[in-house]
CSV table of C-alpha atoms in Angstrom, one decimal:
chain,number,residue,atom,x,y,z
A,27,MET,CA,109.0,64.7,236.1
A,28,GLU,CA,110.1,61.8,238.7
A,29,ILE,CA,109.1,58.4,237.7
A,30,ARG,CA,108.3,56.3,240.7
A,31,PRO,CA,108.9,52.8,241.1
A,32,THR,CA,105.8,50.1,240.8
A,33,ARG,CA,105.5,46.4,241.5
A,34,LEU,CA,103.9,45.9,238.2
A,35,ALA,CA,105.9,45.8,234.6
A,36,GLY,CA,104.8,48.2,232.5
A,37,LEU,CA,102.6,50.3,234.9
A,38,VAL,CA,104.4,53.8,235.2
A,39,HIS,CA,103.8,55.9,238.3
A,40,MET,CA,104.8,60.1,237.2
A,41,ALA,CA,105.2,62.4,239.6
A,42,PRO,CA,105.1,66.2,237.5
A,43,THR,CA,107.1,69.3,238.9
A,44,VAL,CA,104.6,71.6,240.0
A,45,HIS,CA,105.5,75.4,240.1
A,46,GLY,CA,103.2,77.4,242.3
A,47,ASP,CA,103.0,80.5,244.3
A,48,ALA,CA,100.5,82.5,245.6
A,49,ARG,CA,98.0,82.8,242.3
A,50,GLY,CA,98.0,79.2,242.1
A,51,PHE,CA,100.2,76.4,240.1
A,52,PHE,CA,101.2,75.4,237.1
A,53,VAL,CA,101.9,71.7,236.4
A,54,GLU,CA,103.1,69.9,232.5
A,55,THR,CA,100.7,67.1,232.2
A,56,LEU,CA,101.9,65.6,229.2
A,57,ARG,CA,105.1,66.0,227.2
A,58,ARG,CA,106.0,63.2,224.6
A,59,GLU,CA,110.0,63.5,225.0
A,60,GLN,CA,109.5,62.6,228.6
A,61,LEU,CA,106.7,59.8,228.1
A,62,ARG,CA,109.2,58.6,225.8
A,63,ALA,CA,112.0,58.9,228.2
A,64,ALA,CA,110.3,57.0,231.0
A,65,GLY,CA,109.4,53.9,228.4
A,66,ILE,CA,105.8,55.1,226.9
A,67,ASP,CA,105.5,55.1,223.2
A,68,VAL,CA,102.1,55.8,222.7
A,69,ASP,CA,100.7,58.7,221.1
A,70,PHE,CA,97.5,59.0,222.8
A,71,VAL,CA,94.2,59.9,220.1
A,72,GLN,CA,91.6,60.3,222.8
A,73,HIS,CA,91.2,62.6,226.8
A,74,ASN,CA,87.8,62.3,228.7
A,75,HIS,CA,87.1,63.9,231.8
A,76,SER,CA,84.9,62.2,234.4
A,77,ARG,CA,83.6,63.7,238.0
A,78,SER,CA,82.1,61.0,240.5
A,79,ALA,CA,80.4,62.2,243.6
A,80,HIS,CA,81.5,61.6,247.0
A,81,GLY,CA,81.5,57.8,248.0
A,82,VAL,CA,81.3,57.0,244.6
A,83,LEU,CA,83.5,53.7,243.5
A,84,ARG,CA,84.2,53.6,239.7
A,85,GLY,CA,84.5,49.9,238.8
A,86,MET,CA,87.5,47.8,237.5
A,87,HIS,CA,87.7,49.1,233.9
A,88,PHE,CA,89.7,47.3,230.7
A,89,SER,CA,89.9,46.8,227.1
A,90,VAL,CA,88.9,43.4,225.4
A,91,GLY,CA,90.7,43.0,222.0
A,92,VAL,CA,93.4,45.6,220.9
A,93,GLY,CA,92.7,47.2,224.1
A,94,GLN,CA,93.4,51.0,224.9
A,95,ALA,CA,96.6,52.1,227.2
A,96,LYS,CA,95.4,55.2,229.4
A,97,LEU,CA,97.1,58.0,231.4
A,98,VAL,CA,95.1,58.6,234.6
A,99,ARG,CA,95.3,62.1,237.2
A,100,CYS,CA,92.6,63.5,239.3
A,101,ALA,CA,92.2,67.1,238.4
A,102,ARG,CA,90.1,67.9,241.8
A,103,VAL,CA,90.5,66.4,244.8
A,104,ARG,CA,91.4,63.2,245.6
A,105,ILE,CA,91.0,59.4,244.6
A,106,LEU,CA,92.4,55.8,245.4
A,107,ASP,CA,93.7,54.4,242.0
A,108,VAL,CA,93.5,50.6,241.8
A,109,VAL,CA,95.5,48.6,239.0
A,110,VAL,CA,94.9,44.8,238.2
A,111,ASP,CA,97.5,43.1,236.0
A,112,VAL,CA,95.0,40.8,234.1
A,113,ARG,CA,97.9,39.7,231.4
A,114,ARG,CA,97.1,36.0,231.6
A,115,GLU,CA,100.9,35.4,230.7
A,116,SER,CA,102.3,38.2,232.9
A,117,PRO,CA,104.4,37.0,236.4
A,118,THR,CA,102.3,39.3,238.2
A,119,PHE,CA,98.8,38.1,236.8
A,120,GLY,CA,96.2,38.8,239.4
A,121,GLU,CA,98.4,41.1,241.4
A,122,TRP,CA,97.5,45.1,242.2
A,123,GLU,CA,99.0,48.2,243.1
A,124,SER,CA,96.9,51.1,244.6
A,125,PHE,CA,98.3,54.7,244.5
A,126,SER,CA,96.6,57.5,245.9
A,127,LEU,CA,95.9,60.5,243.3
A,128,ASP,CA,95.2,64.4,243.7
A,129,ASP,CA,94.9,68.0,242.7
A,130,ILE,CA,97.9,69.2,244.9
A,131,GLU,CA,100.7,66.6,244.1
A,132,HIS,CA,98.9,66.2,240.0
A,133,ASP,CA,100.8,62.5,240.2
A,134,GLN,CA,99.5,60.8,237.1
A,135,LEU,CA,99.6,56.6,236.1
A,136,PHE,CA,100.4,55.4,232.4
A,137,ILE,CA,98.0,52.1,232.9
A,138,PRO,CA,99.2,50.3,229.6
A,139,VAL,CA,97.2,47.6,227.4
A,140,GLY,CA,96.5,44.6,229.6
A,141,PHE,CA,95.7,46.4,233.2
A,142,ALA,CA,92.7,46.8,234.8
A,143,HIS,CA,91.7,49.8,236.9
A,144,GLY,CA,88.7,51.2,239.3
A,145,PHE,CA,89.0,54.6,241.4
């Protein structure tokens, strides 16, 4: 798994190794040791999957209070995921980054508590 740089502290862009051949592909999407090596020490307790029709914009999502970190990937076709730092004490408060996630490269984003994201 390759960790790619981001401008927003705590946001982690991960590019997993994809093993493909004529039959299809295999990609490991989650391994605790790799996440911890990337500075992510979260025990995920929930897994969600959504599908949107073409052209749908899912607005900015974030948690109020305790919050919830997220590991985001695109299982089919492509999305543009936009992440905004909403941590008032952060030097990058209000700044954003966008990432193209697809079902070919299988990149993932770790979005920590304190960030909003939409796709």
